Backbone as JSON Lines, residues from 0, in Angstrom:
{"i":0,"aa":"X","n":[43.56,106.65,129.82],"ca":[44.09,105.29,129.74],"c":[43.62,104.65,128.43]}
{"i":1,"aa":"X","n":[44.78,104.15,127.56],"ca":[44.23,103.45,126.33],"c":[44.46,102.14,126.6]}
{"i":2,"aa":"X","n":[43.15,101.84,125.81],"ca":[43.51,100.14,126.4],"c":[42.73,99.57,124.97]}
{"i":3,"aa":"X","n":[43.44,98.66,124.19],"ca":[43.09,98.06,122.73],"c":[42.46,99.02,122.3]}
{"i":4,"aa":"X","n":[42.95,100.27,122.05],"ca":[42.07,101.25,121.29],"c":[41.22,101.56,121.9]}
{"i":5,"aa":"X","n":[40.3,101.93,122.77],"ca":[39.44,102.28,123.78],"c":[39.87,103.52,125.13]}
{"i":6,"aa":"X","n":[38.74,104.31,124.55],"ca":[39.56,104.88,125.98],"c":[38.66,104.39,126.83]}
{"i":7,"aa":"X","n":[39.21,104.32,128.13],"ca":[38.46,103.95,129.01],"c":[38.23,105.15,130.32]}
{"i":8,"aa":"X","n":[36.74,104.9,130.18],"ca":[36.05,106.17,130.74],"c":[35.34,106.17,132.35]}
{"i":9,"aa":"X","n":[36.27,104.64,132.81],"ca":[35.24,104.67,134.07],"c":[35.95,105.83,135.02]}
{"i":10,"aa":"X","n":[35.05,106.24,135.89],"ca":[35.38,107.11,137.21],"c":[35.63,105.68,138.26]}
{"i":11,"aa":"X","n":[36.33,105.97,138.6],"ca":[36.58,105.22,139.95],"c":[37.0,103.76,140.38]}
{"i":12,"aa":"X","n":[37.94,103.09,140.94],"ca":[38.93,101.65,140.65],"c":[37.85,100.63,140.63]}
{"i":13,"aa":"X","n":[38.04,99.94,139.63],"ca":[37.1,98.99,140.14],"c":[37.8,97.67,140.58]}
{"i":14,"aa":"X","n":[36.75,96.65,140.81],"ca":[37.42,95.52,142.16],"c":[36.41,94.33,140.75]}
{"i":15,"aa":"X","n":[37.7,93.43,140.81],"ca":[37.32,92.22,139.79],"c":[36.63,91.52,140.61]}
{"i":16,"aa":"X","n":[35.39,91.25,140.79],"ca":[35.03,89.87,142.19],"c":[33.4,89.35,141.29]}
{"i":17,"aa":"X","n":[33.26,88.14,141.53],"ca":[31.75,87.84,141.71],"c":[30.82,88.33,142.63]}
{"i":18,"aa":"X","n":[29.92,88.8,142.12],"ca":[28.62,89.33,143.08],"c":[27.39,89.2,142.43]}
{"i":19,"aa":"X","n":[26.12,89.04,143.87],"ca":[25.07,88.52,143.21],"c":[24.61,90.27,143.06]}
{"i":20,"aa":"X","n":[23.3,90.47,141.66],"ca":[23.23,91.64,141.2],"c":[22.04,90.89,140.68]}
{"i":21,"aa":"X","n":[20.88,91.91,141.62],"ca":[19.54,91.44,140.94],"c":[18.8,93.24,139.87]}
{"i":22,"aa":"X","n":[18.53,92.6,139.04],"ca":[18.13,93.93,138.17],"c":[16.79,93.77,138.28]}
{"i":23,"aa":"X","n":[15.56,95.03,138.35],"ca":[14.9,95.26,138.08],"c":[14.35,96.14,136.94]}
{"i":24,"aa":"X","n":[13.42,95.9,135.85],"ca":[13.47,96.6,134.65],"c":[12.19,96.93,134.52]}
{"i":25,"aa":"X","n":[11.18,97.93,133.74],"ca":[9.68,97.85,133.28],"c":[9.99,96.78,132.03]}
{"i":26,"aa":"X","n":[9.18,95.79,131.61],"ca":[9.41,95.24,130.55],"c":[8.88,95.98,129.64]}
{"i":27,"aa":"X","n":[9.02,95.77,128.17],"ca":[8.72,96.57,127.22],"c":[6.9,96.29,127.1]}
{"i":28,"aa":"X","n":[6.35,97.01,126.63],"ca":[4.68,96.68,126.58],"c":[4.05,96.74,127.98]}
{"i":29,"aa":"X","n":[4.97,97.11,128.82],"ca":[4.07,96.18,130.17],"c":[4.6,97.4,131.1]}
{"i":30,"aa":"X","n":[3.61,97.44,132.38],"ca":[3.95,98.58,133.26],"c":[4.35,97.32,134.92]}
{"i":31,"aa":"X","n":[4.82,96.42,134.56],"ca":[4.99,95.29,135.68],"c":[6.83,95.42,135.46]}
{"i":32,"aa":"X","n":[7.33,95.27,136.77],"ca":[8.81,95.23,136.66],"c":[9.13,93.54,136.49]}
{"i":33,"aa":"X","n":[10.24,93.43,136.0],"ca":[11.06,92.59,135.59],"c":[11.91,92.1,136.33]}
{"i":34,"aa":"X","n":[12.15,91.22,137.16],"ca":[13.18,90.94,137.98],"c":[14.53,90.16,137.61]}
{"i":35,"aa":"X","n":[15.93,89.92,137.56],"ca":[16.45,89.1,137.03],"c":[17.94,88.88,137.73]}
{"i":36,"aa":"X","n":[18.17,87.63,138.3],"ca":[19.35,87.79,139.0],"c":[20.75,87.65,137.96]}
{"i":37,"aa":"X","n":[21.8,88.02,138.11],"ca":[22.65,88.14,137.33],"c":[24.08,88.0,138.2]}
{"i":38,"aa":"X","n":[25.19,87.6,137.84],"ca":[26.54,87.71,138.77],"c":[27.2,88.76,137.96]}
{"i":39,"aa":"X","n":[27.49,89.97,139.19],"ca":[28.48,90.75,138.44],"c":[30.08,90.03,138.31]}
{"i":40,"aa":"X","n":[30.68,90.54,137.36],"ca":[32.14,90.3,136.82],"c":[33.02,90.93,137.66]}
{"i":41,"aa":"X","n":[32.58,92.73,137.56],"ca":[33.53,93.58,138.12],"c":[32.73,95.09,138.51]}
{"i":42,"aa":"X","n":[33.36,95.41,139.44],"ca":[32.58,96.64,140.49],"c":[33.01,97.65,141.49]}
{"i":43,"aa":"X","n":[32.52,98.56,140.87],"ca":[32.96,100.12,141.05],"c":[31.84,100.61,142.12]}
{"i":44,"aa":"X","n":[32.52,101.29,142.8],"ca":[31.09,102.9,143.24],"c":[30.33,103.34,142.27]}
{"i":45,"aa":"X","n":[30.72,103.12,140.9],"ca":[30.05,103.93,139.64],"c":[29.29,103.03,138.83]}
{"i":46,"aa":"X","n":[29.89,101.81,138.9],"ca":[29.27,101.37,137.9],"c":[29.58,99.57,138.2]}
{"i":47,"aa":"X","n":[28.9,98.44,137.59],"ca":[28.92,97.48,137.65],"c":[29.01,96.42,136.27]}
{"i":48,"aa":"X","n":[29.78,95.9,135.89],"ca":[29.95,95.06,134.71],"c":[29.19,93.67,134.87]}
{"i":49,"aa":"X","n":[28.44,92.98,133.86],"ca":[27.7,91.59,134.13],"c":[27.38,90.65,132.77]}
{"i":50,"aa":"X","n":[27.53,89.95,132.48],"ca":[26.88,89.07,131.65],"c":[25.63,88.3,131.48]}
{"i":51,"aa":"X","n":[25.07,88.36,130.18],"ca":[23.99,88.32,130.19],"c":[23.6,87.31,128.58]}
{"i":52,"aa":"X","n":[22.91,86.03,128.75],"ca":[23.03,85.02,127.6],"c":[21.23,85.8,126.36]}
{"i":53,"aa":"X","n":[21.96,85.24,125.27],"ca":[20.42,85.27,124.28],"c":[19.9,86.6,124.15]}
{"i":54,"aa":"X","n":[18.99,86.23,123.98],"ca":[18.11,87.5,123.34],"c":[17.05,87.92,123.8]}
{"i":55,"aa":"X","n":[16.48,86.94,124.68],"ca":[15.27,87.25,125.23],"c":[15.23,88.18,126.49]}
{"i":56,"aa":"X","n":[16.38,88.58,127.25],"ca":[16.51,89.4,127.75],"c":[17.91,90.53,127.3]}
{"i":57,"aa":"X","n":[17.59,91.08,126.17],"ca":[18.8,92.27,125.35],"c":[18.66,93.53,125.92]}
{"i":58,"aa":"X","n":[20.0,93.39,126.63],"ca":[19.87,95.52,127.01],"c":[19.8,95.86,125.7]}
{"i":59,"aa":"X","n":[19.66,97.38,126.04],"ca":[20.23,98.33,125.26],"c":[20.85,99.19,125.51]}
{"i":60,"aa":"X","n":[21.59,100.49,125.57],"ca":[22.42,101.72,125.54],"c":[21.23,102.29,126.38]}
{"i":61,"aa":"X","n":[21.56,102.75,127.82],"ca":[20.28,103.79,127.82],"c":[19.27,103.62,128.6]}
{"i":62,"aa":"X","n":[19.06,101.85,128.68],"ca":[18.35,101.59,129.24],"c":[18.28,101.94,131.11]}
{"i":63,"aa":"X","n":[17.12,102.2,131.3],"ca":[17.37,102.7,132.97],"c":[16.8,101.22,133.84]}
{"i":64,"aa":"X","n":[17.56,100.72,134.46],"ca":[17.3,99.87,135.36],"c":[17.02,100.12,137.47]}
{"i":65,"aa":"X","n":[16.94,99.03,137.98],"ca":[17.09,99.41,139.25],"c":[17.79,98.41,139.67]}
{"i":66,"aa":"X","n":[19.19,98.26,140.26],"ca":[20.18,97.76,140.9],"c":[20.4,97.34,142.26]}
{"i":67,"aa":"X","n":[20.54,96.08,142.32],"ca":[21.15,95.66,143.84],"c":[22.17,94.94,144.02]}
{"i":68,"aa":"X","n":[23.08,95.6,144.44],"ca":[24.72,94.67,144.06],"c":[24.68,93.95,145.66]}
{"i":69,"aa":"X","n":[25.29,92.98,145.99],"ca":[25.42,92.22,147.13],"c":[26.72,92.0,147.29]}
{"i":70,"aa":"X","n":[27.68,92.59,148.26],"ca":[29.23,92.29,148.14],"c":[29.04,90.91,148.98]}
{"i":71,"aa":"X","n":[29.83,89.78,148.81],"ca":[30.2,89.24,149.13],"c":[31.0,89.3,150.74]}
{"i":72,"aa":"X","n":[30.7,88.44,151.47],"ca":[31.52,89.18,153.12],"c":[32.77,89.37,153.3]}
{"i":73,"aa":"X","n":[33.33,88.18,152.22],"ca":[34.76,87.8,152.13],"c":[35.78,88.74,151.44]}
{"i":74,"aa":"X","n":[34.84,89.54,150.85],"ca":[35.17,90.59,149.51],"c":[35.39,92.13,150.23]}
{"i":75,"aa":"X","n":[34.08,92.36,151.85],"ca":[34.16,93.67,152.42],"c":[35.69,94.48,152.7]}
{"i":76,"aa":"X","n":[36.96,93.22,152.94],"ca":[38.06,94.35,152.9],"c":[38.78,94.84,152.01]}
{"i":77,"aa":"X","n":[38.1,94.84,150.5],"ca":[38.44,95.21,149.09],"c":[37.4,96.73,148.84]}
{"i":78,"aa":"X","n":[36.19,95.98,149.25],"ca":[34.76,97.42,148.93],"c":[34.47,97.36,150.58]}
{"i":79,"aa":"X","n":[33.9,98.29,150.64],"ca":[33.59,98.22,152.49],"c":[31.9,98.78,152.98]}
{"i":80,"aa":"X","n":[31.58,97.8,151.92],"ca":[29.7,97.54,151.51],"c":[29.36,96.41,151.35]}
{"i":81,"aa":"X","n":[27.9,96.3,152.12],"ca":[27.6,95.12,151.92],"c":[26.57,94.97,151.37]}
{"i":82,"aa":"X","n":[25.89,96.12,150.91],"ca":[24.57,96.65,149.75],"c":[25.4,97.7,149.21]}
{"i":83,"aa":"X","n":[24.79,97.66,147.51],"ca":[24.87,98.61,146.89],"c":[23.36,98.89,146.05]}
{"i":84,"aa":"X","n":[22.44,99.83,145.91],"ca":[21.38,99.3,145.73],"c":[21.27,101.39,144.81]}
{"i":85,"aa":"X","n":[20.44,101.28,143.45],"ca":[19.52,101.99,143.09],"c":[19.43,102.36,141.95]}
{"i":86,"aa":"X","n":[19.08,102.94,141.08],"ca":[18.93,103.61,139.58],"c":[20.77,103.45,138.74]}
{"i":87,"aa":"X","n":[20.67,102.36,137.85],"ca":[21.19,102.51,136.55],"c":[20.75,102.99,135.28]}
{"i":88,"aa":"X","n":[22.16,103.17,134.54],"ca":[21.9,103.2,133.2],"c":[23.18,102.64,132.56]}
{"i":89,"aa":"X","n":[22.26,101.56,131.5],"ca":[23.4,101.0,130.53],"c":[23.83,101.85,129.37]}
{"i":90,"aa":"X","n":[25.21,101.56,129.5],"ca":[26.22,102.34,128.96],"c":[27.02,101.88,127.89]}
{"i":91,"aa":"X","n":[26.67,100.7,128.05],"ca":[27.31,99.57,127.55],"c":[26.99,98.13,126.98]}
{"i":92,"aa":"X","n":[26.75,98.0,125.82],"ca":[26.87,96.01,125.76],"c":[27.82,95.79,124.7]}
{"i":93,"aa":"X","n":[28.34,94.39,124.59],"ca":[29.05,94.07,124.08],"c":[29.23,92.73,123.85]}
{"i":94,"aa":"X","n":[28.9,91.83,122.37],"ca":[28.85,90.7,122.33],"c":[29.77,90.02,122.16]}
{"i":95,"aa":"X","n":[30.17,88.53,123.44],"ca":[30.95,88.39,123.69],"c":[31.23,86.8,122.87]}
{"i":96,"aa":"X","n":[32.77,86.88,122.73],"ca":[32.73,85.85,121.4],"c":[32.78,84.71,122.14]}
{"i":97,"aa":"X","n":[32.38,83.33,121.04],"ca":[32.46,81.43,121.79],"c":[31.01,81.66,121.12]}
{"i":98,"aa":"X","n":[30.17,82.38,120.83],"ca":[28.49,81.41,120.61],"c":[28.22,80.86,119.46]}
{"i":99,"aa":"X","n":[27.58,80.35,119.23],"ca":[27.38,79.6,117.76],"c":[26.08,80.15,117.71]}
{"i":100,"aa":"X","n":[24.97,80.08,118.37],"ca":[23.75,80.4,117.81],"c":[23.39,81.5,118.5]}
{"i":101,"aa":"X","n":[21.94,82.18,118.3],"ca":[21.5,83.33,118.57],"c":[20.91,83.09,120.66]}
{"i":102,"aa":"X","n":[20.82,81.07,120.81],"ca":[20.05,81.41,121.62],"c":[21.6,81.73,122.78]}
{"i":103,"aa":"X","n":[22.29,80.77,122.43],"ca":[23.5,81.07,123.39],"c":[24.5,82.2,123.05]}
{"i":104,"aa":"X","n":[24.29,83.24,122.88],"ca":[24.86,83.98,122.42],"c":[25.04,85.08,124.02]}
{"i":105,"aa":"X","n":[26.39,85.66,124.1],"ca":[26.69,86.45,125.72],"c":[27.05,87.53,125.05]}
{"i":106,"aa":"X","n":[26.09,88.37,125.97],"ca":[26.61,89.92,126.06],"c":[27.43,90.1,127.36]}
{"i":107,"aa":"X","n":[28.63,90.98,127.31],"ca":[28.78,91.85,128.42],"c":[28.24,93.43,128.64]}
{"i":108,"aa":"X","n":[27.46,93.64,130.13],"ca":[26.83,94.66,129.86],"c":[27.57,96.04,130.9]}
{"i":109,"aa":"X","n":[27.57,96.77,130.8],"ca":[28.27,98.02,131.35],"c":[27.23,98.52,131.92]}
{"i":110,"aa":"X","n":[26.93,98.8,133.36],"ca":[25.63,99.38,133.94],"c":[26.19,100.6,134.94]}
{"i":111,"aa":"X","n":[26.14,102.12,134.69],"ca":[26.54,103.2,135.51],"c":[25.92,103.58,136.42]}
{"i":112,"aa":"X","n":[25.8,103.56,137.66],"ca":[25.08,103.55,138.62],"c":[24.93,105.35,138.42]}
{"i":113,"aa":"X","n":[24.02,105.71,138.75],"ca":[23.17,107.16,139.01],"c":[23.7,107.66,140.65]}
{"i":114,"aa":"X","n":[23.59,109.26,140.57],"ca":[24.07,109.81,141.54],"c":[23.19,109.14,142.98]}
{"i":115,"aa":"X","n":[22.36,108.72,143.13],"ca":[21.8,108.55,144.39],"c":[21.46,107.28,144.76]}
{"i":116,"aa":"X","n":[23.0,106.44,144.64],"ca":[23.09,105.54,145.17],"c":[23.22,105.19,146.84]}
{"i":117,"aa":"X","n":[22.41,104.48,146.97],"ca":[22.2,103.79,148.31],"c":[23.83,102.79,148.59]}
{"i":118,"aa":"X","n":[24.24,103.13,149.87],"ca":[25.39,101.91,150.14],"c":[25.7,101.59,151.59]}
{"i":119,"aa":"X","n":[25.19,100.54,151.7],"ca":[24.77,99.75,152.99],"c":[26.22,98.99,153.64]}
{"i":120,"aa":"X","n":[26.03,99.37,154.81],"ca":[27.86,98.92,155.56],"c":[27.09,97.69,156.95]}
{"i":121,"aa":"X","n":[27.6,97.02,157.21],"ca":[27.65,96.23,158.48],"c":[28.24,96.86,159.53]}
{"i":122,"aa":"X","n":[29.7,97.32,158.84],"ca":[30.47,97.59,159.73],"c":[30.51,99.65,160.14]}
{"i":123,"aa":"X","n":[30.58,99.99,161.3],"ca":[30.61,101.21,161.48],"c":[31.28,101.85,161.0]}
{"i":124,"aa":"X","n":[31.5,103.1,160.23],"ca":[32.9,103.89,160.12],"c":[33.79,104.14,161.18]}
{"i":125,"aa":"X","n":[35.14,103.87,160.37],"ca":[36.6,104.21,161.66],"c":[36.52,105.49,162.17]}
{"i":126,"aa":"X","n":[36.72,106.02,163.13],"ca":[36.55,107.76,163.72],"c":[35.99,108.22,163.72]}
C-alpha cells in the first residue's frame, strides 16, 4: 500500500479510537522506570500510534518500552479487549507540524508491540 510516498508496513487493521496508554521506560542514567500516561490516536494487535509534546520526554527509533493500552468499553465491538499490555519497540517518530518553539513542539510516535503480548477480554469467547 502506497500512501504519500510511504510504504506502509503495518501487519494488521488498525482501529482509529482514543485510548488511555500508560508507558513505562528505564530513564536514561537511571535504573528507576519512568511512568507516563499518553492517549493513543490509533490501534492495532501490533502496534499502537500516540503523541507526545517537547523534548523532555523524546523517543527514539528502538527504544524498548512497556505498554498498557486500555480499550475503551464503548470501543470493545471494534477490538474485543479490554487490556492490551507488554514489551514495545519504537519504530517510529515523527515531528508533527503547528509548533513554534522547541518546548511545544509534537511528535507522533509509532510503538510495535513485541510477540508476547498480553490481551485481556471481559467478555468470554463465542464457542
Amino acid at each position: 500500500l502506497m500512501e504519500q510516498g510511504r510504504i506502509d508496513r503495518r501487519r494488521g487493521r488498525r482501529t482509529d479510537m482514543e485510548a488511555q496508554l500508560l508507558i513505562r521506560r528505564v530513564k536514561e542514567g537511571s535504573r528507576s522506570l519512568q511512568e507516563e500516561q499518553k492517549m493513543a490516536k490509533n490501534v492495532s494487535l501490533h502496534g499502537v500510534y500516540f503523541e507526545t509534546h517537547g523534548q523532555q520526554d523524546a523517543y527514539t527509533v528502538d527504544d524498548m518500552v512497556i505498554a498498557s493500552l486500555s480499550i475503551p468499553e464503548s470501543r470493545t465491538r471494534d477490538f474485543p479487549f479490554s487490556l492490551l499490555a507488554g514489551r514495545g519497540r519504537v519504530v517510529r517518530v515523527e515531528e508533527l507540524s503547528g509548533a513554534e518553539s522547541d518546548v511545544s513542539k509534537r511528535f507522533g510516535v509509532a510503538l510495535e508491540f513485541c510477540d508476547n503480548l498480553t490481551a485481556l477480554t471481559d467478555i468470554p469467547p463465542q464457542g
